[in-house]
Coordinates of C-alpha atoms in Angstrom, one line a residue:
Chain A
M1 CA -137.3 139.7 -108.2
S2 CA -133.4 139.9 -107.9
V3 CA -131.8 137.6 -105.3
Y4 CA -129.3 139.0 -102.8
L5 CA -126.5 136.6 -101.9
N6 CA -124.2 137.5 -99.0
K7 CA -121.5 140.2 -99.2
G8 CA -123.1 142.3 -101.9
T9 CA -123.8 139.9 -104.8
V10 CA -127.1 140.4 -106.5
I11 CA -128.3 137.7 -109.0
M12 CA -130.7 139.0 -111.6
S13 CA -133.8 136.9 -112.0
N14 CA -134.6 138.0 -115.5
P15 CA -131.3 139.6 -116.7
P16 CA -132.0 143.1 -117.9
S17 CA -130.7 144.1 -121.3
I18 CA -128.4 146.9 -122.3
R19 CA -130.5 148.6 -124.9
S20 CA -127.8 151.1 -126.1
F21 CA -124.5 152.6 -125.1
A22 CA -122.2 155.4 -126.1
A23 CA -118.8 156.9 -125.2
A24 CA -117.4 160.4 -125.7
A25 CA -113.8 161.4 -125.2
G26 CA -111.1 164.1 -125.6
R27 CA -108.2 164.5 -127.9
M28 CA -105.7 162.2 -126.1
E29 CA -108.2 159.4 -125.7
G30 CA -109.1 159.8 -129.4
E31 CA -105.5 159.4 -130.3
G32 CA -105.1 156.3 -128.2
P33 CA -105.6 152.7 -129.4
L34 CA -109.3 152.8 -128.9
G35 CA -109.9 156.2 -130.5
S36 CA -112.0 155.0 -133.4
C37 CA -114.4 153.2 -131.0
F38 CA -115.8 156.4 -129.4
D39 CA -119.0 157.9 -130.6
Y40 CA -117.8 161.4 -130.1
V41 CA -114.2 162.8 -129.8
S42 CA -113.4 166.4 -129.3
Q43 CA -110.0 167.8 -130.2
D44 CA -110.6 170.7 -127.8
S45 CA -110.7 169.8 -124.1
T46 CA -112.9 172.8 -123.4
F47 CA -115.8 171.2 -125.4
G48 CA -116.7 174.8 -126.2
E49 CA -117.2 175.9 -122.6
N50 CA -115.3 178.5 -120.5
T51 CA -114.7 176.5 -117.3
W52 CA -113.4 173.0 -116.9
E53 CA -116.4 172.0 -114.8
K54 CA -118.8 173.0 -117.6
S55 CA -116.6 171.2 -120.1
E56 CA -117.0 168.0 -118.2
S57 CA -120.8 168.5 -118.1
R58 CA -120.8 169.0 -121.9
L59 CA -118.7 165.9 -122.3
Q60 CA -121.3 163.9 -120.4
Q61 CA -124.1 165.3 -122.5
H62 CA -122.4 164.0 -125.6
A63 CA -122.3 160.5 -124.3
L64 CA -125.9 160.7 -123.1
E65 CA -127.2 162.2 -126.4
H66 CA -125.5 159.5 -128.4
A67 CA -126.7 156.7 -126.2
L68 CA -130.3 157.8 -126.3
A69 CA -130.1 158.3 -130.1
K70 CA -128.7 154.8 -130.6
G71 CA -131.4 153.4 -128.3
G72 CA -134.1 155.3 -130.2
I73 CA -135.5 156.9 -127.0
S74 CA -135.9 160.5 -126.0
E75 CA -134.8 162.3 -122.7
S76 CA -138.4 162.3 -121.5
E77 CA -138.6 158.5 -121.7
I78 CA -135.8 158.0 -119.2
S79 CA -137.3 156.5 -116.0
L80 CA -134.3 156.9 -113.7
L81 CA -130.8 158.4 -114.3
F82 CA -127.9 157.1 -112.1
A83 CA -124.9 159.4 -112.6
G84 CA -121.8 160.5 -110.9
D85 CA -118.3 161.9 -111.4
L86 CA -115.2 163.0 -109.6
L87 CA -116.0 166.6 -109.0
N88 CA -117.0 167.9 -105.6
Q89 CA -120.7 167.4 -105.0
C90 CA -120.8 165.6 -108.4
T91 CA -121.6 168.8 -110.2
G92 CA -120.3 167.4 -113.5
S93 CA -123.4 165.1 -113.6
A94 CA -125.9 167.3 -111.8
Y95 CA -125.2 170.2 -114.2
S96 CA -125.1 168.1 -117.3
V97 CA -128.7 166.9 -116.8
R98 CA -130.2 169.8 -114.9
D99 CA -132.3 171.0 -117.8
I100 CA -133.7 167.7 -119.1
G101 CA -136.1 167.0 -116.3
V102 CA -135.1 163.4 -115.5
P103 CA -135.4 161.7 -112.0
F104 CA -131.8 161.9 -110.9
V105 CA -129.8 159.7 -108.6
G106 CA -126.4 161.2 -107.9
L107 CA -123.7 158.7 -107.0
Y108 CA -120.2 158.8 -105.8
G109 CA -117.9 155.8 -106.4
A110 CA -114.9 157.7 -107.6
C111 CA -113.5 155.8 -110.6
S112 CA -115.8 152.9 -110.0
T113 CA -118.9 154.9 -110.8
M114 CA -119.6 153.2 -114.2
A115 CA -120.0 149.8 -112.5
E116 CA -121.9 151.4 -109.6
S117 CA -124.3 153.2 -111.8
L118 CA -124.7 150.2 -114.2
S119 CA -125.4 147.9 -111.1
M120 CA -128.1 150.3 -109.8
A121 CA -129.7 150.7 -113.2
S122 CA -129.7 146.9 -113.7
I123 CA -131.1 146.0 -110.3
F124 CA -133.9 148.5 -110.7
S125 CA -134.7 147.2 -114.2
D126 CA -134.6 143.6 -113.0
N127 CA -137.2 144.4 -110.5
G128 CA -139.5 146.2 -112.9
I129 CA -138.7 149.6 -111.6
G130 CA -138.4 151.9 -114.5
K131 CA -138.7 151.2 -118.2
Y132 CA -135.5 152.8 -119.3
N133 CA -132.8 153.3 -116.6
V134 CA -129.7 155.1 -117.6
A135 CA -126.1 154.9 -116.1
L136 CA -123.9 157.8 -116.9
T137 CA -120.5 158.9 -115.7
S138 CA -117.5 161.0 -116.8
S139 CA -114.1 162.4 -115.8
H140 CA -112.1 165.3 -117.2
F141 CA -108.4 165.7 -116.8
C142 CA -108.4 169.4 -116.2
S143 CA -111.3 169.5 -113.8
A144 CA -109.9 166.7 -111.8
E145 CA -106.3 168.1 -111.6
R146 CA -107.4 171.5 -110.3
Q147 CA -109.5 169.8 -107.6
F148 CA -107.3 166.9 -106.6
R149 CA -103.8 167.9 -107.5
F150 CA -102.2 171.1 -109.0
P151 CA -102.9 173.9 -111.4
E152 CA -102.3 172.9 -115.0
T153 CA -99.3 175.2 -115.4
Y154 CA -97.7 174.2 -112.2
G155 CA -94.3 172.7 -112.7
G156 CA -94.6 169.5 -110.8
Q157 CA -93.0 166.1 -111.6
R158 CA -95.2 163.1 -111.6
P159 CA -93.7 159.8 -110.4
P160 CA -93.9 156.6 -112.7
S161 CA -96.8 155.2 -110.6
A162 CA -99.0 158.2 -111.2
Q163 CA -102.0 157.8 -113.6
W164 CA -103.6 160.1 -116.1
T165 CA -107.2 161.1 -115.5
A166 CA -109.1 160.4 -118.7
T167 CA -111.2 163.0 -120.4
A168 CA -114.0 160.7 -121.3
S169 CA -117.6 159.7 -120.6
G170 CA -119.7 156.6 -120.9
C171 CA -123.5 156.1 -120.9
V172 CA -125.6 152.9 -120.8
V173 CA -129.4 152.6 -121.3
V174 CA -130.8 149.6 -119.5
E175 CA -134.2 148.0 -120.0
Q176 CA -136.0 144.8 -119.0
H177 CA -134.8 141.6 -120.6
S178 CA -135.0 141.7 -124.4
A179 CA -131.8 141.2 -126.3
P180 CA -128.1 140.8 -125.5
P181 CA -125.9 142.2 -123.9
Y182 CA -127.5 141.1 -120.6
V183 CA -126.5 142.0 -117.1
K184 CA -126.6 138.6 -115.2
S185 CA -125.3 139.6 -111.8
V186 CA -123.5 142.3 -109.9
T187 CA -121.4 142.5 -106.8
I188 CA -121.6 145.7 -104.8
G189 CA -118.1 146.1 -103.4
T190 CA -116.9 146.6 -99.8
I191 CA -114.4 149.3 -99.0
K192 CA -110.9 148.0 -98.5
D193 CA -108.1 150.0 -97.1
M194 CA -104.6 148.5 -96.8
G195 CA -102.9 151.6 -95.6
I196 CA -101.6 153.0 -98.9
K197 CA -101.1 156.8 -98.3
D198 CA -99.4 157.7 -101.6
A199 CA -101.9 159.7 -103.6
N200 CA -99.6 159.1 -106.6
N201 CA -100.1 155.4 -106.4
M202 CA -103.8 154.8 -106.8
G203 CA -103.3 151.4 -108.4
A204 CA -101.9 150.1 -105.2
A205 CA -104.7 151.7 -103.1
M206 CA -107.4 150.1 -105.2
A207 CA -106.0 146.6 -106.0
P208 CA -107.2 145.0 -102.7
A209 CA -110.8 146.1 -103.3
A210 CA -110.6 144.7 -106.9
Y211 CA -109.3 141.4 -105.5
A212 CA -112.0 141.2 -102.8
T213 CA -114.9 142.0 -105.1
I214 CA -113.8 139.6 -107.9
K215 CA -113.2 136.9 -105.4
T216 CA -116.5 137.5 -103.7
H217 CA -118.3 137.5 -107.0
L218 CA -116.7 134.2 -108.1
E219 CA -117.4 132.5 -104.8
N220 CA -121.0 133.6 -104.6
T221 CA -121.9 132.7 -108.2
G222 CA -119.8 129.5 -108.2
L223 CA -118.0 130.7 -111.3
N224 CA -114.3 130.4 -112.1
V225 CA -111.9 132.8 -113.7
D226 CA -112.1 130.6 -116.9
D227 CA -115.9 131.1 -117.2
F228 CA -115.1 134.6 -118.4
D229 CA -113.6 135.7 -121.7
L230 CA -112.5 138.8 -119.9
I231 CA -112.2 140.1 -116.4
L232 CA -111.8 143.8 -116.9
T233 CA -110.7 146.1 -114.1
G234 CA -111.3 149.9 -114.3
D235 CA -108.1 151.7 -113.7
L236 CA -105.6 149.7 -111.7
G237 CA -103.0 150.7 -114.2
E238 CA -99.6 149.1 -114.5
V239 CA -99.0 148.9 -110.7
G240 CA -102.4 147.8 -109.6
T241 CA -102.6 145.1 -112.3
R242 CA -99.4 143.6 -111.2
I243 CA -100.5 143.6 -107.6
L244 CA -103.9 142.1 -108.4
C245 CA -102.5 139.3 -110.5
D246 CA -99.9 138.6 -107.7
L247 CA -102.7 138.4 -105.1
F248 CA -104.6 135.9 -107.2
K249 CA -101.4 133.9 -107.9
K250 CA -101.0 133.5 -104.1
D251 CA -104.4 131.8 -104.2
G252 CA -103.2 129.6 -107.0
V253 CA -105.5 131.3 -109.5
D254 CA -104.2 132.5 -112.8
L255 CA -106.0 135.8 -113.4
E256 CA -103.6 137.1 -116.0
S257 CA -104.8 135.0 -118.8
V258 CA -108.3 136.6 -118.8
H259 CA -107.5 140.0 -117.2
N260 CA -107.2 143.4 -118.8
D261 CA -107.4 146.9 -117.4
C262 CA -109.2 149.9 -118.9
G263 CA -106.4 152.1 -117.7
L264 CA -103.9 150.1 -119.7
M265 CA -106.1 149.9 -122.8
L266 CA -107.2 153.5 -123.1
F267 CA -103.8 155.0 -123.9
D268 CA -100.7 154.0 -125.8
R269 CA -98.2 154.2 -123.0
E270 CA -95.2 154.2 -125.3
K271 CA -96.3 157.2 -127.3
Q272 CA -98.6 159.0 -124.8
D273 CA -97.0 160.2 -121.6
V274 CA -99.5 158.7 -119.1
H275 CA -97.1 156.9 -116.8
A276 CA -98.9 154.0 -115.2
G277 CA -102.0 154.3 -117.3
G278 CA -105.4 156.0 -117.5
S279 CA -107.7 156.6 -114.6
G280 CA -110.9 158.4 -113.7
C281 CA -114.6 157.4 -114.0
G282 CA -114.5 158.1 -117.7
C283 CA -111.6 155.7 -118.2
S284 CA -113.6 152.5 -117.5
A285 CA -116.8 154.1 -118.8
S286 CA -115.5 154.9 -122.2
V287 CA -113.6 151.6 -122.6
L288 CA -116.8 149.7 -121.6
C289 CA -119.2 151.7 -123.7
G290 CA -116.9 152.4 -126.7
H291 CA -115.1 149.1 -127.1
I292 CA -116.3 146.2 -124.9
L293 CA -120.1 146.3 -125.1
G294 CA -120.1 146.3 -128.8
R295 CA -118.0 143.1 -128.8
I296 CA -120.4 141.5 -126.3
K297 CA -123.4 142.5 -128.5
S298 CA -121.8 140.9 -131.5
G299 CA -121.0 137.8 -129.6
E300 CA -117.3 138.1 -129.9
L301 CA -117.0 138.2 -126.1
K302 CA -119.5 135.9 -124.3
N303 CA -118.9 136.7 -120.7
V304 CA -117.2 139.7 -119.2
L305 CA -116.8 140.6 -115.5
F306 CA -116.5 144.4 -115.6
T307 CA -115.0 145.5 -112.3
A308 CA -114.5 149.2 -112.0
T309 CA -112.3 150.4 -109.2
G310 CA -112.3 153.6 -107.2
A311 CA -110.2 155.4 -104.6
L312 CA -112.5 157.0 -102.0
M313 CA -110.1 159.7 -100.8
S314 CA -110.1 163.5 -100.7
P315 CA -107.1 165.8 -100.8
T316 CA -108.1 167.0 -97.3
L317 CA -107.9 163.5 -95.8
V318 CA -104.6 162.8 -97.6
Q319 CA -103.2 166.0 -96.1
Q320 CA -104.4 164.8 -92.7
G321 CA -102.2 161.7 -93.1
E322 CA -105.1 159.3 -93.8
S323 CA -104.6 156.3 -96.0
I324 CA -106.6 155.8 -99.2
P325 CA -109.6 153.4 -99.1
G326 CA -110.5 151.6 -102.3
I327 CA -113.7 150.1 -103.7
A328 CA -114.6 148.0 -106.6
H329 CA -118.0 147.0 -108.1
A330 CA -118.4 144.1 -110.5
V331 CA -120.9 143.6 -113.2
H332 CA -121.3 140.3 -115.1
I333 CA -122.3 141.2 -118.7
S334 CA -123.1 138.4 -121.0
A335 CA -124.0 137.7 -124.7
E336 CA -126.1 134.7 -123.6
Chain B
M1 CA -61.7 183.2 -118.9
E2 CA -62.6 184.8 -115.6
M3 CA -66.2 185.3 -116.8
F4 CA -66.4 181.6 -117.8
M5 CA -65.2 180.6 -114.4
E6 CA -67.9 182.8 -112.8
Y7 CA -70.6 181.1 -114.8
L8 CA -69.1 177.7 -114.2
R9 CA -69.2 178.3 -110.4
A10 CA -72.8 179.5 -110.6
F11 CA -73.7 176.5 -112.7
L12 CA -72.0 174.0 -110.4
V13 CA -73.3 175.4 -107.1
G14 CA -76.8 176.1 -108.4
G15 CA -76.9 172.6 -109.9
A16 CA -75.7 171.0 -106.7
L17 CA -78.4 172.7 -104.6
C18 CA -81.0 171.5 -107.1
L19 CA -79.6 168.0 -107.1
I20 CA -80.1 167.8 -103.3
G21 CA -83.7 168.8 -103.9
Q22 CA -84.1 166.1 -106.6
L23 CA -82.7 163.5 -104.2
L24 CA -85.3 164.5 -101.6
I25 CA -88.1 164.2 -104.3
D26 CA -86.9 160.8 -105.5
L27 CA -85.9 159.2 -102.3
T28 CA -88.2 160.6 -99.6
K29 CA -92.0 161.0 -99.3
L30 CA -91.5 164.8 -98.9
T31 CA -93.9 166.8 -101.1
P32 CA -92.5 169.7 -103.1
A33 CA -94.1 172.3 -100.7
R34 CA -92.3 170.7 -97.7
I35 CA -89.0 170.6 -99.6
L36 CA -89.3 174.3 -100.4
V37 CA -89.9 175.1 -96.8
I38 CA -86.8 173.1 -95.8
Y39 CA -84.8 175.1 -98.3
V40 CA -86.0 178.5 -97.2
V41 CA -85.6 177.8 -93.5
S42 CA -82.1 176.3 -94.2
G43 CA -81.2 179.5 -96.0
V44 CA -82.3 181.5 -93.0
I45 CA -80.3 179.4 -90.6
L46 CA -77.2 179.3 -92.8
G47 CA -77.5 183.0 -93.4
A48 CA -77.8 183.6 -89.6
L49 CA -74.7 181.5 -88.9
G50 CA -72.8 183.5 -91.5
W51 CA -72.1 180.4 -93.6
Y52 CA -74.1 181.3 -96.7
E53 CA -72.4 184.7 -97.3
P54 CA -69.1 183.1 -98.5
L55 CA -71.1 180.8 -100.8
T56 CA -72.8 183.8 -102.4
R57 CA -69.4 185.5 -102.9
F58 CA -68.1 182.3 -104.5
A59 CA -71.0 181.3 -106.7
G60 CA -73.0 184.4 -107.2
A61 CA -76.4 183.6 -108.7
G62 CA -75.6 179.9 -108.1
A63 CA -76.3 180.7 -104.4
T64 CA -78.8 183.5 -104.6
I65 CA -81.2 182.1 -107.2
P66 CA -82.0 178.8 -105.4
L67 CA -84.6 179.2 -102.6
T68 CA -81.9 178.9 -99.9
G69 CA -80.8 182.2 -101.3
F70 CA -84.2 183.5 -100.5
G71 CA -83.8 182.4 -96.9
Y72 CA -80.4 184.0 -96.8
Q73 CA -81.9 187.3 -98.0
L74 CA -84.4 187.1 -95.2
A75 CA -81.7 186.6 -92.6
K76 CA -79.5 189.4 -94.1
G77 CA -82.4 191.8 -94.1
V78 CA -83.3 191.0 -90.5
Y79 CA -79.6 191.4 -89.5
L80 CA -79.4 194.9 -91.0
A81 CA -82.8 195.9 -89.6
V82 CA -82.1 194.8 -86.1
S83 CA -78.8 196.7 -86.2
E84 CA -80.6 199.8 -87.2
S85 CA -83.9 199.5 -85.3
G86 CA -83.5 197.0 -82.6
L87 CA -86.2 194.5 -81.9
M88 CA -88.6 196.0 -84.4
G89 CA -86.1 195.0 -87.1
A90 CA -86.9 191.4 -86.4
F91 CA -90.4 192.0 -87.8
T92 CA -89.5 194.4 -90.6
G93 CA -86.2 193.2 -91.9
G94 CA -87.1 190.0 -93.6
L95 CA -90.0 191.1 -95.7
Q96 CA -88.2 194.3 -96.6
A97 CA -85.3 192.4 -98.1
C98 CA -87.5 190.1 -100.1
S99 CA -90.1 192.6 -101.0
G100 CA -88.9 192.9 -104.6
G101 CA -89.2 189.2 -105.4
I102 CA -92.5 188.6 -103.6
T103 CA -94.1 191.7 -105.0
A104 CA -93.0 190.8 -108.5
A105 CA -94.5 187.3 -108.1
V106 CA -97.8 188.8 -106.9
L107 CA -98.0 191.4 -109.7
F108 CA -96.9 189.1 -112.5
G109 CA -99.3 186.5 -111.1
L110 CA -102.2 188.9 -111.5
L111 CA -101.0 190.1 -114.9
V112 CA -100.6 186.6 -116.3
A113 CA -104.1 185.7 -114.9
L114 CA -105.5 188.7 -116.7
L115 CA -103.7 188.3 -120.0
F116 CA -103.2 184.6 -120.5
K117 CA -105.5 181.7 -121.3
R118 CA -105.9 178.9 -118.8
G119 CA -103.4 176.1 -119.0
D120 CA -104.3 172.8 -120.6
K121 CA -102.0 169.8 -120.4
T122 CA -104.2 167.9 -122.7
A123 CA -103.8 170.3 -125.6
K124 CA -101.3 169.7 -128.3
I125 CA -97.9 171.4 -127.9
F126 CA -97.8 174.3 -130.4
S127 CA -94.3 173.3 -131.6
Chain C
M1 CA -106.5 138.0 -98.5
K2 CA -104.8 137.4 -95.2
M3 CA -102.2 140.0 -95.3
T4 CA -101.2 142.8 -92.9
D5 CA -101.0 146.4 -94.0
N6 CA -97.3 146.2 -93.7
E7 CA -97.1 143.0 -95.9
Y8 CA -99.3 144.6 -98.4
G9 CA -97.2 147.8 -98.4
S10 CA -94.1 145.7 -99.2
L11 CA -96.0 144.0 -102.1
A12 CA -97.1 147.4 -103.4
K13 CA -93.6 148.7 -103.2
K14 CA -92.3 145.7 -105.1
C15 CA -94.8 146.2 -107.9
S16 CA -94.3 149.9 -108.2
P17 CA -91.7 151.1 -110.7
N18 CA -88.8 153.1 -109.3
T19 CA -88.0 156.6 -110.4
K20 CA -85.3 156.6 -113.0
M21 CA -82.8 158.5 -110.9
Y22 CA -80.1 158.2 -113.6
K23 CA -82.4 160.5 -115.6
T24 CA -83.9 162.8 -112.9
L25 CA -80.7 163.6 -111.1
P26 CA -78.5 164.8 -114.0
M27 CA -81.4 166.8 -115.5
A28 CA -82.1 168.5 -112.1
F29 CA -78.4 169.4 -111.9
I30 CA -78.2 170.7 -115.4
I31 CA -81.4 172.6 -115.6
G32 CA -81.0 174.1 -112.2
G33 CA -77.4 175.1 -113.0
L34 CA -78.6 176.7 -116.3
I35 CA -81.3 178.7 -114.6
C36 CA -78.7 180.0 -112.1
C37 CA -76.4 180.9 -115.0
I38 CA -79.2 182.9 -116.6
G39 CA -79.6 184.6 -113.2
Q40 CA -75.8 185.3 -113.2
G41 CA -76.1 186.8 -116.6
F42 CA -78.8 189.3 -115.4
M43 CA -76.7 190.1 -112.3
N44 CA -73.8 191.1 -114.6
I45 CA -76.1 193.1 -116.9
Y46 CA -77.5 195.1 -114.0
K47 CA -74.1 195.6 -112.5
S48 CA -72.9 196.9 -115.8
F49 CA -75.7 199.5 -115.6
G50 CA -73.9 200.8 -112.5
M51 CA -76.1 199.2 -109.9
N52 CA -74.6 198.1 -106.7
M53 CA -74.6 194.4 -105.7
S54 CA -77.7 194.7 -103.6
D55 CA -79.8 196.5 -106.2
A56 CA -78.6 194.2 -108.9
G57 CA -79.7 191.3 -106.8
V58 CA -83.2 192.6 -106.4
M59 CA -83.5 193.5 -110.1
T60 CA -82.3 190.0 -110.9
S61 CA -84.9 188.4 -108.7
I62 CA -87.6 190.5 -110.2
T63 CA -86.4 189.6 -113.7
M64 CA -86.3 185.9 -113.0
V65 CA -89.7 186.0 -111.5
F66 CA -91.0 187.9 -114.6
L67 CA -89.5 185.3 -116.9
S68 CA -90.9 182.5 -114.9
A69 CA -94.3 184.1 -115.0
V70 CA -94.3 184.4 -118.7
F71 CA -93.1 180.8 -119.2
T72 CA -95.8 179.7 -116.8
G73 CA -98.4 181.6 -118.7
F74 CA -97.5 180.0 -122.0
G75 CA -97.5 176.6 -120.4
L76 CA -93.8 176.1 -121.0
Y77 CA -92.6 176.1 -117.4
D78 CA -94.4 172.9 -116.6
R79 CA -93.0 171.2 -119.7
I80 CA -89.5 172.1 -118.6
A81 CA -90.3 171.1 -115.0
K82 CA -91.3 167.6 -116.2
V83 CA -87.7 166.9 -117.0
G84 CA -86.1 169.4 -114.7
G85 CA -87.8 168.4 -111.5
A86 CA -86.0 170.1 -108.6
G87 CA -84.0 172.0 -111.2
T88 CA -87.1 174.1 -111.8
L89 CA -88.6 173.7 -108.3
V90 CA -85.7 175.0 -106.2
P91 CA -84.7 178.3 -108.0
I92 CA -86.8 181.4 -107.3
T93 CA -88.4 180.7 -110.7
G94 CA -90.1 177.7 -109.0
F95 CA -91.5 180.0 -106.4
A96 CA -92.8 182.3 -109.0
N97 CA -94.3 179.4 -111.0
A98 CA -96.0 178.2 -107.8
V99 CA -97.6 181.7 -107.4
V100 CA -98.5 182.4 -111.0
S101 CA -100.0 179.0 -111.8
P102 CA -102.8 179.0 -109.3
A103 CA -103.4 182.7 -110.1
L104 CA -104.0 181.7 -113.7
E105 CA -105.8 178.4 -113.0
F106 CA -108.4 179.8 -110.5
K107 CA -109.4 182.9 -112.5
T108 CA -112.6 181.0 -113.4
E109 CA -113.7 181.6 -109.8
G110 CA -113.1 185.3 -110.3
Y111 CA -110.2 187.6 -109.7
V112 CA -111.0 188.2 -106.1
L113 CA -112.0 184.8 -104.8
G114 CA -110.1 182.8 -107.4
T115 CA -106.9 184.5 -108.4
G116 CA -106.6 186.7 -105.4
A117 CA -107.4 184.2 -102.7
K118 CA -105.7 181.2 -104.2
M119 CA -102.5 182.8 -105.4
F120 CA -100.5 181.5 -102.4
V121 CA -102.1 178.1 -102.1
I122 CA -98.9 176.4 -103.1
A123 CA -96.1 178.9 -102.2
G124 CA -97.7 180.2 -99.0
P125 CA -95.7 177.9 -96.6
V126 CA -92.5 179.3 -98.0
I127 CA -93.5 182.8 -97.0
V128 CA -94.9 181.7 -93.6
Y129 CA -92.0 179.6 -92.5
G130 CA -89.3 181.7 -94.1
L131 CA -90.6 184.9 -92.5
C132 CA -91.1 183.3 -89.1
A133 CA -87.7 181.7 -89.1
S134 CA -86.2 185.2 -89.9
V135 CA -88.2 186.8 -87.0
L136 CA -87.0 184.1 -84.6
Y137 CA -83.4 184.9 -85.8
G138 CA -84.0 188.6 -85.3
I139 CA -85.2 188.1 -81.8
I140 CA -82.3 185.9 -80.9
L141 CA -79.9 188.4 -82.5
Y142 CA -81.4 191.2 -80.5
L143 CA -81.2 189.3 -77.3
V144 CA -77.6 188.2 -78.0
R145 CA -76.7 191.8 -78.6
L146 CA -78.3 192.9 -75.3
V147 CA -76.1 190.4 -73.5

């Protein structure tokens, strides 16, 4: 039985295992520094479909199919599927699995969905609920832009703090304790809003939530920053990373030495025009599932605190002059 | 030489009007839509005051192409229509004057939607 | 983190890179100026066809809108706009791009509810406030003339 500590931390009693994982991505992500890590890369952002929303669903299906294949299980063996994305009503996820007959839990955590879904899958598995629980998420640049920002062909100018929504997906299959990687504990984040209203500076909007969640997790588990090989945030990007490290520095903690950010890892910011870095649910999902989990499985990384971050705004509320609330969920994944 | 000067004036005035817009983008929190509204309403006001006409005579397309020129057209159209038809002209004059540009945008918008593929910023540039 | 929203805002600002205005300002000036020169060229062409100033002006607007629509359709206008900024936003070509791009983007929702309904989702305010400002001017003009 998992143990709930205060402020959202859940300690696994018998750490569930990550049975298999896979990542799928688009052309730009495939051409980035982690391109060779992905299980499936498409040169064509349509993924063979005639609407961007369907393209995102197809992208998710690739990640799911590969993760199931690598885990040697079929769709019918999935106990519970926790999935979400950026699209209104999470249609990217709902439509990607509508035909496979799986018990479906739709989630919205904006770009933090990978950590949110993995947390849910792990907690359920730790408590013996479900044999194989799946966490799945995605984002697609084109479907996100038309919903949150502007049409593709619109001639707008993005400021340097803006981030690039990744066209990518990640999927994790969780089972009861068997072999590494293990999920040892999670911290479900609390929403933090420090008044940032600039929808072009998501990093600044989300950094307070990342700070709060990481701090809560360390305090509750009694661990330090140095107990981790890597504290990996989802998509704080250049700006959010700087702010996060600054906030920890004010506490006298050196986060920089173990910190990295999926938004900064996914793209080559010199060669690819992504400004402050990658973003979107698929950003942290694909980096985790494509690059990080493999290194934990091999033992190269022993302890990782995967902290995906999300901005819980909508274009409507931004137009109403509201500020942007952020959230971050942390998952301690270990090789031991 | 005269032709070169004509293009130079268009270039300088048009460029300057755009430069002001860029300063608004870079230094303020104004969104592009709000900036365009400021431009068109300014054009109406400057046109109404009679201050924009000399600029169009001086710079030609340098004054008429930027969106302030659109506002000026609206004001000019209303002026002529009120002179001819009285109060009704306030309602008819603006749209009449800009009908060409607006109709063109609507028509070509539809045609492009019918004939072209959706845009995709993630695709490779064909060049 | 014991910080007020204002203090956090200052920290965020400090950590956010500034726009490279030494790049954006000259490019806006140059590209905006060039687009106006192209407009001037068409004015001269239409005047040489014997059109009066007014008609040449209308034809020039239509032509510039057409060119902007084509560039938008090919995905070229937004590439120029990336460097041009206000140089592509402010001219009438920017207005046309703001109409054509949603028309093209939302065609997946159908030509009526997508293209038709959403065509003015970006440029609508220009029409609304431009027209209303002109109506106000017209009313004032009429009343001033009465007096």
